[in-house]
mmCIF file of C-alpha atoms in Angstrom:
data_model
loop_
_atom_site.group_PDB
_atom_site.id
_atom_site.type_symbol
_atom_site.label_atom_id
_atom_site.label_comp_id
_atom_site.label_asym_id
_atom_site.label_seq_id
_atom_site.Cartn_x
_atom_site.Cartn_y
_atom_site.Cartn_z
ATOM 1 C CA UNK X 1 -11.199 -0.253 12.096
ATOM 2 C CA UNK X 2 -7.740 1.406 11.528
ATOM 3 C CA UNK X 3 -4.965 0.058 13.703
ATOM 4 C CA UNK X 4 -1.977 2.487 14.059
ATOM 5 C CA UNK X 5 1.244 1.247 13.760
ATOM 6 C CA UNK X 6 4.578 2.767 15.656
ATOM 7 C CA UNK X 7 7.379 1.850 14.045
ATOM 8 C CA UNK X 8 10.576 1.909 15.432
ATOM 9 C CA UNK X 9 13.978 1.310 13.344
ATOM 10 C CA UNK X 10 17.539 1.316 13.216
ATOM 11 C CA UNK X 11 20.794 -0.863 13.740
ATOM 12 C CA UNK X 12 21.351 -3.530 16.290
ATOM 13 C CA UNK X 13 22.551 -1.504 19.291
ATOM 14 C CA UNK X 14 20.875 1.842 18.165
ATOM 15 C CA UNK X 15 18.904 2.022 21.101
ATOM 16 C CA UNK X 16 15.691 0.553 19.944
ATOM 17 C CA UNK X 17 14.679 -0.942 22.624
ATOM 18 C CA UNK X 18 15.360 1.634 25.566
ATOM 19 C CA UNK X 19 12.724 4.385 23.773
ATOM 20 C CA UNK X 20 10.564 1.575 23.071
ATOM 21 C CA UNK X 21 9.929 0.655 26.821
ATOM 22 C CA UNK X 22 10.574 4.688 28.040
ATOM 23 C CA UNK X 23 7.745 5.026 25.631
ATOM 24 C CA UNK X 24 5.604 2.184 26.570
ATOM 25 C CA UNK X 25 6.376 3.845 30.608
ATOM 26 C CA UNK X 26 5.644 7.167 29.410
ATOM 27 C CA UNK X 27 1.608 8.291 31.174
ATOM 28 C CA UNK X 28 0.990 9.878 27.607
ATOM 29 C CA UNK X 29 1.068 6.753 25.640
ATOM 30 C CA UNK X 30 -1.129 4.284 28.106
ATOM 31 C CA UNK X 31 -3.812 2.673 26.624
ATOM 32 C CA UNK X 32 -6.599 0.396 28.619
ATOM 33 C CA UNK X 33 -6.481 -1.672 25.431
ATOM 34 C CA UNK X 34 -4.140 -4.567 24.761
ATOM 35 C CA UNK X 35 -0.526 -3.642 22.776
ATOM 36 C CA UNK X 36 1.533 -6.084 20.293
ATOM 37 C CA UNK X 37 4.591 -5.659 20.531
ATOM 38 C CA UNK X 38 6.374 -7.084 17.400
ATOM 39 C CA UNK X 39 10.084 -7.785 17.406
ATOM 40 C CA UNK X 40 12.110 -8.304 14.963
ATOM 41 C CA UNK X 41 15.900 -8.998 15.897
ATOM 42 C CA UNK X 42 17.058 -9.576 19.461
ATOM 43 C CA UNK X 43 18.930 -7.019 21.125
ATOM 44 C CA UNK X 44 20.784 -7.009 24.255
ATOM 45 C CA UNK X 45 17.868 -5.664 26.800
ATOM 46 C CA UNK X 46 14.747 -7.198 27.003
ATOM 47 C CA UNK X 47 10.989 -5.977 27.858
ATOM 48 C CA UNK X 48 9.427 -6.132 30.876
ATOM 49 C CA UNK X 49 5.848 -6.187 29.965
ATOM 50 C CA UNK X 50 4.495 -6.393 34.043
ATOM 51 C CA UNK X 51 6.114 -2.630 34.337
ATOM 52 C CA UNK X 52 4.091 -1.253 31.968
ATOM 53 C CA UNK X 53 0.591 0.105 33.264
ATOM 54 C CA UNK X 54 -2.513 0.400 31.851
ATOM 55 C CA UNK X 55 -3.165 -2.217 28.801
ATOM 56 C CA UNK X 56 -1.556 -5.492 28.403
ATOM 57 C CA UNK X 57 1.302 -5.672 26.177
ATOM 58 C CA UNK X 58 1.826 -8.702 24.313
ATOM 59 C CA UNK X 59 5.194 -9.604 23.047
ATOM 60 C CA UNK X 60 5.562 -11.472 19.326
ATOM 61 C CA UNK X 61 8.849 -12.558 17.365
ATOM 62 C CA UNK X 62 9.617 -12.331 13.635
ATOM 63 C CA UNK X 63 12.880 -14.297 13.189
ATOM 64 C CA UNK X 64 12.984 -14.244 9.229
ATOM 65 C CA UNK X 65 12.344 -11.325 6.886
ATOM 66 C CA UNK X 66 10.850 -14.539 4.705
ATOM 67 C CA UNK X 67 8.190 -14.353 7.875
ATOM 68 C CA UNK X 68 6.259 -11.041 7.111
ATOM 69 C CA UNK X 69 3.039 -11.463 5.825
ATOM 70 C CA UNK X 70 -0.686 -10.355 5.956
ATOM 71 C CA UNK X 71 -1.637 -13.602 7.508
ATOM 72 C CA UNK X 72 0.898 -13.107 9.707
ATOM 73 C CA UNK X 73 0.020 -9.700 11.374
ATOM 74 C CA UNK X 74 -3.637 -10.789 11.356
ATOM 75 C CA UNK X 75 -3.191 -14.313 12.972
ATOM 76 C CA UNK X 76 -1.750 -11.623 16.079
ATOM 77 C CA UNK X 77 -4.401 -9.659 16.084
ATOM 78 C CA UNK X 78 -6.926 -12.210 16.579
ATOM 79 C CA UNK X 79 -4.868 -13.803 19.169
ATOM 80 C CA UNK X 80 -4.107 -10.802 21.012
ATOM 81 C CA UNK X 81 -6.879 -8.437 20.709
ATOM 82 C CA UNK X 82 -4.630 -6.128 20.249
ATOM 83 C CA UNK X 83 -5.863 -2.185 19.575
ATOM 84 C CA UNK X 84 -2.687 -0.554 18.459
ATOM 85 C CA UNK X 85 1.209 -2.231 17.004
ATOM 86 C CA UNK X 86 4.642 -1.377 18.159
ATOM 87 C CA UNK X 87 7.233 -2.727 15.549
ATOM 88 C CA UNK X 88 11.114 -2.945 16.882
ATOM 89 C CA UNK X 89 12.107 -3.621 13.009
ATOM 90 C CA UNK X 90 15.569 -5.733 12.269
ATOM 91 C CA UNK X 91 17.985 -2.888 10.853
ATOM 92 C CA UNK X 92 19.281 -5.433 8.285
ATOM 93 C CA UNK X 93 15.919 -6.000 6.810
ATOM 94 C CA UNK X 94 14.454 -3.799 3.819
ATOM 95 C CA UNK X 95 11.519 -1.788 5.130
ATOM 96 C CA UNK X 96 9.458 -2.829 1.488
ATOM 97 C CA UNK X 97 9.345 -6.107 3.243
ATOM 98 C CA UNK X 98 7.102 -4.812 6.018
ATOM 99 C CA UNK X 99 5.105 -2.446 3.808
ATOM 100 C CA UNK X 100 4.409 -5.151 1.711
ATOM 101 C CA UNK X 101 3.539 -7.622 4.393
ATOM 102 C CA UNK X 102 0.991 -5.006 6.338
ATOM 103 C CA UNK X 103 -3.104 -6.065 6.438
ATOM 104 C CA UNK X 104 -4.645 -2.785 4.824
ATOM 105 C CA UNK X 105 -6.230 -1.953 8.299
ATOM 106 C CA UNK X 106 -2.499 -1.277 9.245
ATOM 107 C CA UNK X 107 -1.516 2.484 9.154
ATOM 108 C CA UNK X 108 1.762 4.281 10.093
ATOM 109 C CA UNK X 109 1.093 6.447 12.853
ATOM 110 C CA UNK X 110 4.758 7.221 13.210
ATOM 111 C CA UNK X 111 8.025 6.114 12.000
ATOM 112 C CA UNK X 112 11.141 6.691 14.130
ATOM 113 C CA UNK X 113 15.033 6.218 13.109
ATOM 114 C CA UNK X 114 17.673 5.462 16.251
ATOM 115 C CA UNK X 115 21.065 5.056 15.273
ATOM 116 C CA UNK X 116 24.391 5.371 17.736
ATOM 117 C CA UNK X 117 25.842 8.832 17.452
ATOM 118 C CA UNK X 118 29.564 7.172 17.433
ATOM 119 C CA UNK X 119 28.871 4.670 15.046
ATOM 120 C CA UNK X 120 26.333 6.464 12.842
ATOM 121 C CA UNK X 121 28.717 7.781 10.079
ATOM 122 C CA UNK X 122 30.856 4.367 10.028
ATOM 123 C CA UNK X 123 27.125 2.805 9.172
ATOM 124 C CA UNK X 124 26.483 5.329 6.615
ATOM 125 C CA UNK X 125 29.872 4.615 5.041
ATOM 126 C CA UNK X 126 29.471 0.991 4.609
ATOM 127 C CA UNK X 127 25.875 0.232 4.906
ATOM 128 C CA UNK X 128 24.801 3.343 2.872
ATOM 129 C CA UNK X 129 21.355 1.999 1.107
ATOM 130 C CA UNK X 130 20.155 0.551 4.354
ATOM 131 C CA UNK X 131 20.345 3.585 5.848
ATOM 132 C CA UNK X 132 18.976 5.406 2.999
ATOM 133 C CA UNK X 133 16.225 2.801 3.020
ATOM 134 C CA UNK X 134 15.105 3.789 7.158
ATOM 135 C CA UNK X 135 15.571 7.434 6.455
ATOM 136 C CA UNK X 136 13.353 7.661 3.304
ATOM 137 C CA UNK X 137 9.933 7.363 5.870
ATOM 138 C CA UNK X 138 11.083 8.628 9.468
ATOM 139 C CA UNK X 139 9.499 11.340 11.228
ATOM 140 C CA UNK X 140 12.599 11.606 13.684
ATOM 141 C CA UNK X 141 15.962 10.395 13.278
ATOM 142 C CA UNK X 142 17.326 9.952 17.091
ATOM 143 C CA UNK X 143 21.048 9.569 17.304
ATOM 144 C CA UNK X 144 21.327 8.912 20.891
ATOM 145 C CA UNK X 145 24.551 8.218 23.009
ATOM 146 C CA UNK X 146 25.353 12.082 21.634
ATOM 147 C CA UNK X 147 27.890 14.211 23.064
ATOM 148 C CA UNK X 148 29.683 17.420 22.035
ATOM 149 C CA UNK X 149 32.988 15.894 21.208
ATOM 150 C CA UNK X 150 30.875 14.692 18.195
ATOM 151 C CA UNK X 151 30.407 16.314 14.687
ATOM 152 C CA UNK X 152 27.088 17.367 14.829
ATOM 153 C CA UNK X 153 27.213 18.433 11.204
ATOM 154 C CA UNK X 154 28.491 15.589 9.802
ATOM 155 C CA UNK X 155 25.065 13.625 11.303
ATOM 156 C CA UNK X 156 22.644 15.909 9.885
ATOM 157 C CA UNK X 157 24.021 15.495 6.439
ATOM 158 C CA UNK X 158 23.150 12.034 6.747
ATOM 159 C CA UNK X 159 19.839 12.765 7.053
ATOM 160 C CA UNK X 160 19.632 15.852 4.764
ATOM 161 C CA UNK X 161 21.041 13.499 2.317
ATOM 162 C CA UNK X 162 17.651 11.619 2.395
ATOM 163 C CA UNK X 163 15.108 13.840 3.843
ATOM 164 C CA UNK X 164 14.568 17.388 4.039
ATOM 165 C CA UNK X 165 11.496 16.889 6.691
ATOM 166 C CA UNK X 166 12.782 14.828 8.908
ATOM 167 C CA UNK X 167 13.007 16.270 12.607
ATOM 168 C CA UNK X 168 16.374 15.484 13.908
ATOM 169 C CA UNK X 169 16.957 14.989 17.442
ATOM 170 C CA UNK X 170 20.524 14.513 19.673
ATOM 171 C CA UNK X 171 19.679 12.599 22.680
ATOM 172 C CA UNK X 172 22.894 13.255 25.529
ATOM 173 C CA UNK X 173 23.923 9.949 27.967
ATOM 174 C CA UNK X 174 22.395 11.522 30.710
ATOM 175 C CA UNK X 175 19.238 11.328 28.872
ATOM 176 C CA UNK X 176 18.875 15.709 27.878
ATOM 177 C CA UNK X 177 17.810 16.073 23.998
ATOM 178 C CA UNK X 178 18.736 19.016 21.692
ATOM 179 C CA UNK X 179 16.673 19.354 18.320
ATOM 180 C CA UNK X 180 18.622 20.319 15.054
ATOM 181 C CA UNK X 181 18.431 24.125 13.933
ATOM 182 C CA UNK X 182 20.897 23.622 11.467
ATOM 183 C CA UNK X 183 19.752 25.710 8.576
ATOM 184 C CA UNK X 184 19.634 23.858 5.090
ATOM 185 C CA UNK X 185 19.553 27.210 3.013
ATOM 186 C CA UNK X 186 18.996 25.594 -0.554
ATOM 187 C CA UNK X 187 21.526 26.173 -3.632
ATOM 188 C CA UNK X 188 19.479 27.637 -5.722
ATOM 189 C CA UNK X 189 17.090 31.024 -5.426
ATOM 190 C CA UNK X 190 13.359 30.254 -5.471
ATOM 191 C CA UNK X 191 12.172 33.796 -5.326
ATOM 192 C CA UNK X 192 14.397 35.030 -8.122
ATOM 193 C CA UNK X 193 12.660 35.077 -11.815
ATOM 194 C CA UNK X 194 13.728 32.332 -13.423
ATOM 195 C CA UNK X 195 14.961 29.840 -10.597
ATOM 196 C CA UNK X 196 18.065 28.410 -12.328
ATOM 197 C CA UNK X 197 19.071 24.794 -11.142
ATOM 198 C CA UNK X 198 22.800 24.255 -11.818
ATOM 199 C CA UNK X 199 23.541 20.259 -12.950
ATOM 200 C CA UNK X 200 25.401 19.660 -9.593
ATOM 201 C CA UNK X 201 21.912 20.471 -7.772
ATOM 202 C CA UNK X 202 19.188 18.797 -9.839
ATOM 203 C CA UNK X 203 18.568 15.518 -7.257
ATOM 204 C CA UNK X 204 18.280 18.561 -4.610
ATOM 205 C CA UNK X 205 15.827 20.504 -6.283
ATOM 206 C CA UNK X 206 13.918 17.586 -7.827
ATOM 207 C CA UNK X 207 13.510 16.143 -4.170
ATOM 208 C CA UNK X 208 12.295 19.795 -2.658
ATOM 209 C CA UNK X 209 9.727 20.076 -5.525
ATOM 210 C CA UNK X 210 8.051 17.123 -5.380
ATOM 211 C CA UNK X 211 7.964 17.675 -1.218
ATOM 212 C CA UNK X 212 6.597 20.981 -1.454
ATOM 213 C CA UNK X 213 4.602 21.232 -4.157
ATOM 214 C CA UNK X 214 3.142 24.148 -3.555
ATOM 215 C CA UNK X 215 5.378 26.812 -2.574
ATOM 216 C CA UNK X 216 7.139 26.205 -6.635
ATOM 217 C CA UNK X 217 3.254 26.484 -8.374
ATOM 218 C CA UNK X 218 3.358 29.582 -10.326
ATOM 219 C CA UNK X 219 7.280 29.612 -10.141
ATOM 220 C CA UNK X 220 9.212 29.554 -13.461
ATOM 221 C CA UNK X 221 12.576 27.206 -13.994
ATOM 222 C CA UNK X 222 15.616 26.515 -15.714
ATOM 223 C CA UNK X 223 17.804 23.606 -15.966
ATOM 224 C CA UNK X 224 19.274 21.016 -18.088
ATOM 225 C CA UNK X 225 17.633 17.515 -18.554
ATOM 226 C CA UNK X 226 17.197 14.112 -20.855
ATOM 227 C CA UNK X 227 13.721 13.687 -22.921
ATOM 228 C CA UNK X 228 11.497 10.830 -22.318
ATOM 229 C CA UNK X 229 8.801 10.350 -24.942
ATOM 230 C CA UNK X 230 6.961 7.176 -25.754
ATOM 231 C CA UNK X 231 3.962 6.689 -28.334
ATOM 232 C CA UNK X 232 1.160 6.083 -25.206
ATOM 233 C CA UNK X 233 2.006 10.346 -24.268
ATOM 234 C CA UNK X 234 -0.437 12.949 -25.249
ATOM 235 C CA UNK X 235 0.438 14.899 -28.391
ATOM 236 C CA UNK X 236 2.225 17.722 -27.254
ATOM 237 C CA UNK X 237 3.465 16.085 -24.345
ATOM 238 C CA UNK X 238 7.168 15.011 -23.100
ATOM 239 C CA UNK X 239 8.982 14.004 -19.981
ATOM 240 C CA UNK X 240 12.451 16.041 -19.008
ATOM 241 C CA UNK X 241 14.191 15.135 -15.977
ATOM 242 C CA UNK X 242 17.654 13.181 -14.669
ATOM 243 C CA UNK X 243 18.309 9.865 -14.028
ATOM 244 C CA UNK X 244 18.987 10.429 -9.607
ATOM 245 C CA UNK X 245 21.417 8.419 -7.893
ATOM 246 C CA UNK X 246 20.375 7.966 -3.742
ATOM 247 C CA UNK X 247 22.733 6.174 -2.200
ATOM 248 C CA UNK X 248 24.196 3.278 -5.142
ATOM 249 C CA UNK X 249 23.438 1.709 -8.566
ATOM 250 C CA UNK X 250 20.689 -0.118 -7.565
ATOM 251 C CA UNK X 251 18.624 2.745 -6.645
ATOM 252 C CA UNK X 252 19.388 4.826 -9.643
ATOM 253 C CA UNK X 253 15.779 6.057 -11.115
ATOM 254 C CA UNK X 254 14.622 8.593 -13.612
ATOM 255 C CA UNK X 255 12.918 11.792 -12.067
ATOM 256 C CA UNK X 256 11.570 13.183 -14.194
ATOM 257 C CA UNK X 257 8.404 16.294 -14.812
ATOM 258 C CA UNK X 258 5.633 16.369 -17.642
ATOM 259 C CA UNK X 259 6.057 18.631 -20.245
ATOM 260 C CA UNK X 260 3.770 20.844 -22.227
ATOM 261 C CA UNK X 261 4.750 22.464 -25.458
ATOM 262 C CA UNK X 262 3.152 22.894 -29.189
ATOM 263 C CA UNK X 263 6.878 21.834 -30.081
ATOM 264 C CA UNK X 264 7.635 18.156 -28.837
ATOM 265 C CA UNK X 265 7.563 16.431 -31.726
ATOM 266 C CA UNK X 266 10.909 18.171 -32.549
ATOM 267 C CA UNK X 267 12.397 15.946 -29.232
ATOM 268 C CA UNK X 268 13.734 12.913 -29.667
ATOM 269 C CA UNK X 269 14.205 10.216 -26.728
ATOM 270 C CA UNK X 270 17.008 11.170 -24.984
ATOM 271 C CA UNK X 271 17.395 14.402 -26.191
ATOM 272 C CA UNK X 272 19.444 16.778 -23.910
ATOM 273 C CA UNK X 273 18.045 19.889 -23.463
ATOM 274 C CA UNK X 274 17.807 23.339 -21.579
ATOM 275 C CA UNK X 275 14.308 24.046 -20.551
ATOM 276 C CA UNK X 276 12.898 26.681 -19.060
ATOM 277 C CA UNK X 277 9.389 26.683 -18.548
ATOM 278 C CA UNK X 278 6.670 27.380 -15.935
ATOM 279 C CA UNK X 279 5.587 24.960 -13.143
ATOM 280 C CA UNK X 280 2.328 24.534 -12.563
ATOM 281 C CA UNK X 281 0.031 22.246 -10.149
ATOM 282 C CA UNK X 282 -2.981 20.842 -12.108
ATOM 283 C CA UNK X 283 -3.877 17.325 -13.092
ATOM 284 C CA UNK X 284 -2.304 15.586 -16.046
ATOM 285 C CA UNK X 285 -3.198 12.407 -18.262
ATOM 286 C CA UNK X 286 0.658 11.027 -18.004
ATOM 287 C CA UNK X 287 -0.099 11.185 -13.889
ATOM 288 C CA UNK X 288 -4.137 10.598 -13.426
ATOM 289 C CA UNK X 289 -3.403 13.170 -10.375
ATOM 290 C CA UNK X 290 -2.803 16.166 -9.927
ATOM 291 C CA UNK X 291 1.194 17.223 -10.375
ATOM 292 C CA UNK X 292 3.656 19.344 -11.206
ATOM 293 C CA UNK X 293 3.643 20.347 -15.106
ATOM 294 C CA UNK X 294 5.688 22.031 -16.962
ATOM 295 C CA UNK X 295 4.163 24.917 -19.455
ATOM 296 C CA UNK X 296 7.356 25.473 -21.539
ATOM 297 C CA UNK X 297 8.933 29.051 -22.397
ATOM 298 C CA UNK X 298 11.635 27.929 -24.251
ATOM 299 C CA UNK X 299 13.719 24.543 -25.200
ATOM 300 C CA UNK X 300 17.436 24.804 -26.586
ATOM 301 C CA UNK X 301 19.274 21.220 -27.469
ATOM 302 C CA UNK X 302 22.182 20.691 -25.919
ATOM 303 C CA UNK X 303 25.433 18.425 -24.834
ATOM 304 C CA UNK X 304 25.379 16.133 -21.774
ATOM 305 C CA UNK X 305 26.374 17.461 -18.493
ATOM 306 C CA UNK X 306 29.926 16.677 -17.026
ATOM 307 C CA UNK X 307 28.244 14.258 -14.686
ATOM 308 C CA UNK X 308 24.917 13.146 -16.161
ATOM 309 C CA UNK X 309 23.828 11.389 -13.007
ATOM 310 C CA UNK X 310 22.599 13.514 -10.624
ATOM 311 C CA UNK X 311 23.396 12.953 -7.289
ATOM 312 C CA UNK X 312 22.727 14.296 -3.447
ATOM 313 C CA UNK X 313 26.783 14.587 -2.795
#
């Protein structure tokens, strides 16, 4: 049996716990069956678990990233019985960790971001590929302790940065929310012929492609990329795309889109090129899936960009 996971992150101070327990209050969310509750740092409030009605819930500590394991999460599920997981996850802690340590009866119901309206851009200054690292999976970023004296702008690019999905929400101190409906109009035209992708917006397009596949099936594209080839790829098949920067070096990775064309074996690896070709959703050998290929119209060799890392900023 499936046991859905709420999971809950942020800083120290973000205001974890607070919608934690308002949650675990709220009528909607009672449950007759028993509730782990798994922390992960310790914050300043604490739970009462005798105000909570209906279910029991039944408090567990993780003191050491080093700690998350299978055996772990299933040694507190015998011992507690326990139908359903809250996780209060340690801000400081890569969220891989937890993936990784999950029993496969474990599934994400919901992931939340918090983070402290006055402190979030100072965080996202200095602490950029931690918060890049809780954005990449939340539902709803929360930046509570809002109020209009704030730059509301300048905390949704922190999460447009990362996610175009996410819901963003602006909880006041006297506890009223407003939702973002700030409108991310994208840089490029998607209903014009040929949708050309300057350099400066490749990581943005990539991103919106491969998160909404189908609305670019059909569409046809232009824009400068790198060649990937290597002997194990179907004759007449290539890889073009941009090595994407996130948030730093570490997390630098190739994005890159299958290729179709009678012509590859005129590309050499690393080969810059202008392509413009048609994108279509079918399966593929180089992905075993279905995916986004590319039926090219026309190739022209080229220099390297200004910039040949593509970035969100």
């Amino acid at each position: 049996m499936d046991i859905p996971v709420y999971l809950f992150t942020g800083f120290l101070d973000a205001g974890k716990t607070k919608f934690i327990d308002e949650t675990l209050k709220d009528k909607r969310f009672e449950s007759k069956d028993p509730t782990l509750l798994v922390l992960c740092e310790e914050g300043e409030e604490e739970y009462d678990t005798c105000a909570y009605s209906g279910g029991k819930v039944i408090v567990k500590t993780v003191e050491d990233e080093e700690d998350l394991t299978p055996e772990l999460f299933d040694g507190f599920i015998k011992e507690t019985k326990a139908t359903r997981v809250i996780i209060e996850y340690n801000g400081m802690w890569q969220l891989s960790s937890l993936y990784s340590a999950m029993p496969r009866d474990f599934i994400i119901y919901q992931e939340f971001m918090l983070m402290d309206a006055n402190t979030a851009v100072t965080y996202n200054a200095n602490m950029r590929s931690l918060v890049v690292d809780k954005l990449n999976g939340a539902e709803l970023v929360i930046f509570n302790r809002f109020s209009d004296s704030i730059d509301r702008m300048a905390l949704h690019k922190i999460v447009r940065g990362i996610s175009r999905r996410a819901d963003i929400a602006y909880e006041y101190k006297d506890g009223s929310v407003a939702y973002d409906d700030i409108e991310d109009p994208l840089p490029f035209d998607i209903n014009a012929d040929v949708i050309e992708i300057e350099d400066r917006d490749y990581a943005i397009w990539y991103r919106d492609m491969t998160e909404e596949l189908p609305k670019y099936d059909g569409k046809t594209v232009k824009f400068k990329g790198i060649v990937a080839k290597n002997e194990d790829m179907p004759k007449g098949s290539f890889v073009v795309g941009r090595h994407v920067m996130t948030c730093c070096a570490d997390d630098i990775t190739y994005s890159g889109i299958v290729c179709d064309w009678s012509g590859s074996e005129t590309l050499m690896q690393r080969d810059w090129i202008i392509i413009t070709a048609k994108i279509e959703l079918k399966r593929h050998k180089m992905y075993g899936k279905k995916g986004p290929v590319l039926t090219v119209k026309e190739v022209i060799k080229t220099s390297p960009p200004k910039e040949e890392l593509a970035t969100f900023y």
